[in-house]
Coordinates of C-alpha atoms and ligand atoms in Angstrom, one line a residue:
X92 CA 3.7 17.8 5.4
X93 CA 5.8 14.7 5.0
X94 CA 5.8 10.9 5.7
X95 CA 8.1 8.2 6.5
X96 CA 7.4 4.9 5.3
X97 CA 9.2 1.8 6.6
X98 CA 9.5 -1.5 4.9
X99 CA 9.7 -5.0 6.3
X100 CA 10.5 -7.4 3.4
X101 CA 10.1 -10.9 5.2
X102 CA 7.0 -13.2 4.6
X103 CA 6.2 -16.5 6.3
X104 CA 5.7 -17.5 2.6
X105 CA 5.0 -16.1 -0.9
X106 CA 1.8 -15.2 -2.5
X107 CA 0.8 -16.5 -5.2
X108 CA 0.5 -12.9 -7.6
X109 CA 3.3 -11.1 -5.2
X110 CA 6.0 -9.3 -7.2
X111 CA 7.4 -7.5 -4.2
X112 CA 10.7 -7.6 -2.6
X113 CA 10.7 -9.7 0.4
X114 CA 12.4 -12.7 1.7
X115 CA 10.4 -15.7 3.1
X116 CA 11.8 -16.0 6.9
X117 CA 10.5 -17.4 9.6
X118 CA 13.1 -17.5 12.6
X119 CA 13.9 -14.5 14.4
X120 CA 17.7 -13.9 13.8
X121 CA 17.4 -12.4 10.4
X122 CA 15.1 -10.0 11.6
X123 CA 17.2 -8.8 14.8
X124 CA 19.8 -7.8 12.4
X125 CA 17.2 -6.2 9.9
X126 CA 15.8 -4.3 13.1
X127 CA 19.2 -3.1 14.2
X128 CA 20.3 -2.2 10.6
X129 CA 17.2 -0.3 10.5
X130 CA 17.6 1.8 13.8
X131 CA 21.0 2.6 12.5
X132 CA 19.6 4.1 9.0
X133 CA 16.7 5.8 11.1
X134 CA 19.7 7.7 13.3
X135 CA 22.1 8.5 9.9
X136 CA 18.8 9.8 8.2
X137 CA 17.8 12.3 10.8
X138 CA 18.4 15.5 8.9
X139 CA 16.4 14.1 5.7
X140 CA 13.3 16.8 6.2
X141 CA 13.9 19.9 6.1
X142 CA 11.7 21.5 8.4
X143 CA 8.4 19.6 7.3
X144 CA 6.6 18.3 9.9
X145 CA 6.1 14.9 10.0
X146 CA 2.2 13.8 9.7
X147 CA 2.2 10.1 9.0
X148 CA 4.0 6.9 9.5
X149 CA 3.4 3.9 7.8
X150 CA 5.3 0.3 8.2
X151 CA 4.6 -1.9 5.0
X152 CA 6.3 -4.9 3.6
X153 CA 6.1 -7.8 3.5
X154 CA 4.5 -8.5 7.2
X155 CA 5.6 -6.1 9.3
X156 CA 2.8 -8.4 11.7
X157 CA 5.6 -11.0 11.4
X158 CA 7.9 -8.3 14.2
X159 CA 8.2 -9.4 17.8
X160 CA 6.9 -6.9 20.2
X161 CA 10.4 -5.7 21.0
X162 CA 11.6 -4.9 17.8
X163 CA 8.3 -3.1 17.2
X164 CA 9.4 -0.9 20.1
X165 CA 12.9 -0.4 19.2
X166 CA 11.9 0.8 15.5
X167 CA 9.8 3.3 17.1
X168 CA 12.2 4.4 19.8
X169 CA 14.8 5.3 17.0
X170 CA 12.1 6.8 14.8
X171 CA 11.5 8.9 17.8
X172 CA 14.7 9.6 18.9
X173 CA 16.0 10.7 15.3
X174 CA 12.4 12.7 14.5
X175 CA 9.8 15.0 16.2
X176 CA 6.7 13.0 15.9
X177 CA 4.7 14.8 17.9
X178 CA 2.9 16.2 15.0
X179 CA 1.9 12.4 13.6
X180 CA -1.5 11.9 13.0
X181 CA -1.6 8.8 11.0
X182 CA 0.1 6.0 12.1
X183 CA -0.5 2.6 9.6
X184 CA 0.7 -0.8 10.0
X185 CA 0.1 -3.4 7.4
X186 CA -1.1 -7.0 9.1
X187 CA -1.9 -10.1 7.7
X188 CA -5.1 -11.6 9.3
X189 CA -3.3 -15.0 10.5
X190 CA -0.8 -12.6 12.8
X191 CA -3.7 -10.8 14.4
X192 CA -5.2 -14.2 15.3
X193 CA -2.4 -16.2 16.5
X194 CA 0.4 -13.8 17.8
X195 CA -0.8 -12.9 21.3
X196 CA 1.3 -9.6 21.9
X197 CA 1.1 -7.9 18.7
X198 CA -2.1 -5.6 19.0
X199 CA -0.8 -4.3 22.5
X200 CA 2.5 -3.7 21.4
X201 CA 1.4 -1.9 17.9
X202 CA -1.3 0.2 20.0
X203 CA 1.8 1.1 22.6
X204 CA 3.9 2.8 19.8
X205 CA 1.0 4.5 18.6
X206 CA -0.2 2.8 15.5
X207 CA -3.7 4.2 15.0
X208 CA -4.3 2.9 11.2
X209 CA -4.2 -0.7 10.6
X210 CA -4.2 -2.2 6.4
X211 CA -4.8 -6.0 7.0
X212 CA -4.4 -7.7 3.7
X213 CA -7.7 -10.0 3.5
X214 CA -7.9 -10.3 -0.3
X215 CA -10.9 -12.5 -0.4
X216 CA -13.2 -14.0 1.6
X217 CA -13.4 -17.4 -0.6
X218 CA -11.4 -20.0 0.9
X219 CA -10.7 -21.9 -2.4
X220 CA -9.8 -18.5 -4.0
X221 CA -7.4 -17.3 -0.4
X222 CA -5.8 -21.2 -1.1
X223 CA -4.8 -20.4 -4.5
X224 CA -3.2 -17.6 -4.0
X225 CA -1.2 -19.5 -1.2
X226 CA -2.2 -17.1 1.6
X227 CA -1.8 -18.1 5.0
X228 CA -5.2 -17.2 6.3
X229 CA -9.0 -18.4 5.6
X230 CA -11.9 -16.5 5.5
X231 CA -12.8 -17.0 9.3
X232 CA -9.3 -16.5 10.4
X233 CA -10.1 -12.8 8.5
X234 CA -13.2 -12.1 10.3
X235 CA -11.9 -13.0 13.7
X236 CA -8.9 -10.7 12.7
X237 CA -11.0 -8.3 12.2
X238 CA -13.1 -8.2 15.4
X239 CA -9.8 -8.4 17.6
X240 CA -8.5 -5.2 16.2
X241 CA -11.6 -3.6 16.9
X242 CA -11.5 -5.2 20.3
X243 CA -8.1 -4.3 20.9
X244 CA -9.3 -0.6 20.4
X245 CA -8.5 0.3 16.4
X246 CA -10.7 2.2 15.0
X247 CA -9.4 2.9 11.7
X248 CA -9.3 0.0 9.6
X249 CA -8.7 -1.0 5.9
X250 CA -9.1 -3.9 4.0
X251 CA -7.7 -5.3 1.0
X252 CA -9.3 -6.9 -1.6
X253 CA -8.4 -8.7 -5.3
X254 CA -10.8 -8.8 -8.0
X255 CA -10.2 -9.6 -12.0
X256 CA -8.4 -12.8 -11.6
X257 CA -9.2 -16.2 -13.4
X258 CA -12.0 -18.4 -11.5
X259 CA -13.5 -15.3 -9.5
X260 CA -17.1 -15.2 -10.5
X261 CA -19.1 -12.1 -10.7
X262 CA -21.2 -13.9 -7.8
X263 CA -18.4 -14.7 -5.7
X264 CA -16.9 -11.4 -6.1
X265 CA -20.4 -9.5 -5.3
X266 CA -20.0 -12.3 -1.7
X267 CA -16.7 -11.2 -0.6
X268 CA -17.6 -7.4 -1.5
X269 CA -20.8 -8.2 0.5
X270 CA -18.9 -9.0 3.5
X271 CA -16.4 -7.1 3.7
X272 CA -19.0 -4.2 3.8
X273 CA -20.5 -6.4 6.5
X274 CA -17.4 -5.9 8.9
X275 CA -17.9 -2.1 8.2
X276 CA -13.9 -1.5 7.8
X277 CA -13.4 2.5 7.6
X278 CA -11.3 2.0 4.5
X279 CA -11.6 -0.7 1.1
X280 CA -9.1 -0.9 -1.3
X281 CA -9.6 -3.4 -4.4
X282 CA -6.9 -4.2 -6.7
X283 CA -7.1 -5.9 -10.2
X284 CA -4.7 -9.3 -10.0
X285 CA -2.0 -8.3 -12.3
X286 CA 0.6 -10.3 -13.4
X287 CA 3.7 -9.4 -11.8
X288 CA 7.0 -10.1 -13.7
X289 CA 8.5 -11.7 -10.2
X290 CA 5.4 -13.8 -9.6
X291 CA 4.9 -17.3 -9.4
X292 CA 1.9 -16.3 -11.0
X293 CA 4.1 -15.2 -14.0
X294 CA 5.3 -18.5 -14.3
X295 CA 2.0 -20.3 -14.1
X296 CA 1.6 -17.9 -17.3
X297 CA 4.8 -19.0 -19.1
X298 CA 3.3 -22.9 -18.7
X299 CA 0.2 -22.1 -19.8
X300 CA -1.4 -22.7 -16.5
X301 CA -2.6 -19.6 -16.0
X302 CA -4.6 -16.8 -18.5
X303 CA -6.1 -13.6 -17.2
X304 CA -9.8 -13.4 -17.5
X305 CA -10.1 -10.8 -19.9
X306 CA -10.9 -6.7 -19.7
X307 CA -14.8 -7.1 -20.1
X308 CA -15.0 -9.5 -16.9
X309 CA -12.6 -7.4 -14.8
X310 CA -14.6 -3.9 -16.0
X311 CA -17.5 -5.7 -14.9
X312 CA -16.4 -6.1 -11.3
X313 CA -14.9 -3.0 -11.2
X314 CA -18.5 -1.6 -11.9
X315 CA -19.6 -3.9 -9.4
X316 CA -17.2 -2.9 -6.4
X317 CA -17.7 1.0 -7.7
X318 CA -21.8 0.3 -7.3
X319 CA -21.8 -1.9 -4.3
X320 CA -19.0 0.4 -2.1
X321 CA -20.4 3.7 -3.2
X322 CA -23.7 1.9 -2.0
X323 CA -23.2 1.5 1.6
X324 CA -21.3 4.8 1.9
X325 CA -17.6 4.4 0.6
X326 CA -17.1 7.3 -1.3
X327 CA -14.0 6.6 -3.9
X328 CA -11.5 8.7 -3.6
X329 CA -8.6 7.5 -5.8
X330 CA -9.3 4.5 -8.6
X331 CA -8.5 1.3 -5.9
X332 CA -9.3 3.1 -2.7
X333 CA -12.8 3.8 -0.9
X334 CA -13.6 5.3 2.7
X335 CA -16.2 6.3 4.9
X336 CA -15.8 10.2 5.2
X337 CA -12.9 11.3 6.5
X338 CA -10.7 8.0 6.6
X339 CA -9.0 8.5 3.1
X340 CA -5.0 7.2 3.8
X341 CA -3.4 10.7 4.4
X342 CA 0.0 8.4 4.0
X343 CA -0.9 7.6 0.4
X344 CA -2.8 10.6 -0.5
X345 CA 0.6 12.5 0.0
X346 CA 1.9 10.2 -2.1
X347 CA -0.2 11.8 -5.2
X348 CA 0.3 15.0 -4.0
X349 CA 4.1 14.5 -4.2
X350 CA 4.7 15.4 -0.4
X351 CA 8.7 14.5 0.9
X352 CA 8.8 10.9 2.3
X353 CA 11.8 9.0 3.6
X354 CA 11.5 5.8 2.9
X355 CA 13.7 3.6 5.6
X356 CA 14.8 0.0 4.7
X357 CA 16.0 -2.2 2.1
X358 CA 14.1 -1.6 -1.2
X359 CA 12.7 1.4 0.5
X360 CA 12.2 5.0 -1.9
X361 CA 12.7 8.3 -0.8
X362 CA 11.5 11.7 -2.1
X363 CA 12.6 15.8 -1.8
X364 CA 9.1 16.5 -2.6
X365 CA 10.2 18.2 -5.5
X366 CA 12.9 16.6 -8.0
X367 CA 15.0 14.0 -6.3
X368 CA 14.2 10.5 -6.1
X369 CA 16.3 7.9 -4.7
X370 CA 16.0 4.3 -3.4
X371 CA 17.8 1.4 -1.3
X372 CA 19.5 -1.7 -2.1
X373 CA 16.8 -4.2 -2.7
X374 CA 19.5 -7.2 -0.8
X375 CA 18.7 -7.4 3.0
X376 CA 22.2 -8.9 3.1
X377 CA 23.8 -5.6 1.1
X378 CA 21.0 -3.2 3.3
X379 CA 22.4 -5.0 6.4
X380 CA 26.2 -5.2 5.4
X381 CA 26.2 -1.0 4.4
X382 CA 24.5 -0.2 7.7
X383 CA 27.3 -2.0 9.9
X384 CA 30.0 -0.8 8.2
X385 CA 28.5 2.7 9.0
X386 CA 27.7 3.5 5.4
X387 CA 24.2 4.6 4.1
X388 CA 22.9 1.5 2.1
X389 CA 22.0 3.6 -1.2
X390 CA 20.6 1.0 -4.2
X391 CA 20.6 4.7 -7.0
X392 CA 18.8 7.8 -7.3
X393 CA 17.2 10.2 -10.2
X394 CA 16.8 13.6 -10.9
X395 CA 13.6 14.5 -12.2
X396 CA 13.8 17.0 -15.2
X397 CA 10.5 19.2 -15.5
X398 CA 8.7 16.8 -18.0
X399 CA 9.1 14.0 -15.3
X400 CA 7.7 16.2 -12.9
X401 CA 5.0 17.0 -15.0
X402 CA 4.2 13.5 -16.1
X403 CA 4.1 12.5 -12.5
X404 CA 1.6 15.0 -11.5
X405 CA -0.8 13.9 -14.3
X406 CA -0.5 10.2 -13.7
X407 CA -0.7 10.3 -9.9
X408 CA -3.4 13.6 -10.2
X409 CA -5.6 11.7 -12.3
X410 CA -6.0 8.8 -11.1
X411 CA -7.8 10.6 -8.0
X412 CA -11.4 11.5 -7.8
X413 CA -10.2 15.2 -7.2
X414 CA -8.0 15.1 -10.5
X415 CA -5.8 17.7 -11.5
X416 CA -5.7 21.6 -11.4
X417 CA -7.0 23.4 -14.6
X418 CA -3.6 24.8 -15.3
X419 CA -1.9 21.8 -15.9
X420 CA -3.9 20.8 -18.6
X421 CA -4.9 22.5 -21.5
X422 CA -7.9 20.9 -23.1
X423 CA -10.4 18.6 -21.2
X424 CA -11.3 16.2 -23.7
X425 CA -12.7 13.2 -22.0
X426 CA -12.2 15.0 -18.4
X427 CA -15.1 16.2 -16.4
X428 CA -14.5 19.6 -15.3
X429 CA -14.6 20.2 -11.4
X430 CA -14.4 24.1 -10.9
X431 CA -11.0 23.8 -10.1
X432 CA -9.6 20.7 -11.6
X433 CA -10.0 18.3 -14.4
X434 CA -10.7 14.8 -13.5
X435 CA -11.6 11.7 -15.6
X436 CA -15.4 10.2 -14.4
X437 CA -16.1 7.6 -12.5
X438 CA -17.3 5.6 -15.3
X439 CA -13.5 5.6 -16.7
X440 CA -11.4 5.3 -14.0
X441 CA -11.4 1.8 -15.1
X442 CA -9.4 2.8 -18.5
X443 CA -7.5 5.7 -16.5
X444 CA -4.3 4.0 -17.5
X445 CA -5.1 4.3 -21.3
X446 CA -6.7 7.9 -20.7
X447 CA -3.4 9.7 -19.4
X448 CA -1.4 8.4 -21.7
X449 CA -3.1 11.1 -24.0
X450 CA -1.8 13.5 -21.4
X451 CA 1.7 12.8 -21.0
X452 CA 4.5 14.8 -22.3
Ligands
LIG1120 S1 1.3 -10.3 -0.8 FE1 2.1 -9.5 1.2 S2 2.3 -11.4 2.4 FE2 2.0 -12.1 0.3 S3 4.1 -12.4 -0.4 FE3 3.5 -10.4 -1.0 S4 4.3 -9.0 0.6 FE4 4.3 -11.2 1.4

């Protein structure tokens, strides 16, 4: 199988913690360029796969929410016109909860090109905590989000949530955890705050504004969101990411199983699915600039010798609940033995990190 994963690097502003590539952009002229730029990869990228049949598409960012209904379609029209997706059967696009409320044609136009997954970045359901971190959205702008989509006819739905960072109590962490299980989303992922070179948050850190709270509070919550998910039916399948049976992200999942993916638009990485890597300019002005002079906007690429490959199938493997098959490694040690596979136990996911280290090559 094989994915395609298409980025959208413009926010209406930055996060507080964010590290990714994106540009903050409001108006809609940089993205009709961006949109046209992409169709034109989409076409010159067509022969990419070879032969694998296309099961999921996923639109991240940034905000692809931020997209006009029209460029919406004419991103899918050239993913369609340069691939078979007939065979799709997971189709994500990441919102932010502020887009879903106030932008009255997006959830007809994402459910008319066939998005069937939707990841809406919610974070936390404390407005003091969601004003620190200089998102856009309060906690009832996230709940009313949340019900439109479900009006609107989604019915695969994740959430995002942070936990671990300075000021979050273990009560108030326990409250958002409480209600996002209250909105019964198919799908919960919680991330740790890290600090992110590229941050603002970084810099709060170089002026002493900002400290991290420390591993014993942060293994604490992660207990707590293990406990708490696992309680009211999300099963944890990798060590951020629960879901009710059956609504693990097949996009990510292939990720770990190192399945080809193209990866379409600036900053965007692509994979053989065996031992080539290679990724785009980061610049939306180089992306855009390479595309209209008819050249494929190529940022570098690596070959991936057989330790790499081997290293990559312990790190990604193990940080699943399924782990990694007995072949690949020799002694368990510390891993709990499956049948088939070797995986580190639940109560250690939270030091996976530090735990395959011991495993790499
Ligand atoms: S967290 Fe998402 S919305 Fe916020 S700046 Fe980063 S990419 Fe943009």
């Amino acid at each position: 199988m094989a994915g395609i994963y298409l980025h959208i690097p413009f926010c209406a502003s930055f996060c507080t913690y964010c590290g990714f590539y994106s540009e903050v952009c409001t108006g809609r002229e940089p993205h009709a360029r961006y949109i046209e730029a992409l169709a034109r990869e989409t076409s010159l990228r067509r022969d990419f796969f070879k032969g694998e049949p296309i099961k999921t598409i996923y639109f991240g960012g940034g905000t692809p929410s931020m997209l006009m209904g029209d460029d919406l379609h004419r991103i899918h029209d050239a993913l369609a016109a340069a691939f078979d997706l007939s065979r799709v059967e997971e189709f994500t696009v990441e919102v932010n909860p502020e887009d879903v409320v106030s932008r009255g044609g997006l959830l007809p136009a994402l459910r008319s090109i066939g998005a069937n997954r939707i990841s809406m970045g919610v974070q936390s359901f404390c407005d003091r905590h969601l004003r620190w971190m200089n998102r856009r959205h309060d906690a009832a702008t996230a709940v009313e989000a949340f019900r439109k989509l479900r009006t609107a006819g989604f019915g695969n739905i994740s959430i995002d949530l942070i936990f671990g960072f300075a000021g979050l109590t273990d009560i108030e962490w326990r409250d958002t955890l409480q209600r996002a299980i209250s909105l019964a989303p198919e799908h919960i992922s919680a991330y740790q705050m890290s600090i992110d070179a590229e941050s603002a948050l970084a810099e709060m850190v170089a002026l002493g504004r900002y400290a991290d709270p420390g591993d014993e509070i942060c293994a604490r919550q992660y207990e707590l969101q293990q406990q708490m998910l696992e309680a009211a039916g999300y099963g944890q399948y990798e060590v951020s990411n629960f879901c009710r049976p059956g609504y693990h992200s097949r996009h990510n999942s292939a990720y770990w199983t190192r399945e080809p993916y193209l990866g379409l638009g600036a900053a965007a990485h692509s994979f053989n699915g065996s031992d080539r890597r290679s990724w785009n300019s980061s610049s939306v002005e180089q992306y855009c600039k390479a595309l209209e002079d008819g050249r494929l906007p190529l940022g570098g690429g690596e070959h991936l010798t057989e330790k790499d490959i081997y290293n990559e199938r312990i790190m990604l493997g193990l940080r699943t609940t399924r782990g990694v098959p007995k072949g690949l490694i020799a002694a368990p040690g510390i891993l709990q033995d499956t049948g088939d596979t070797y995986r580190i136990p639940r109560d250690k996911l939270f030091i996976c990190d530090s735990i395959i280290e011991d495993f790499l090559r």
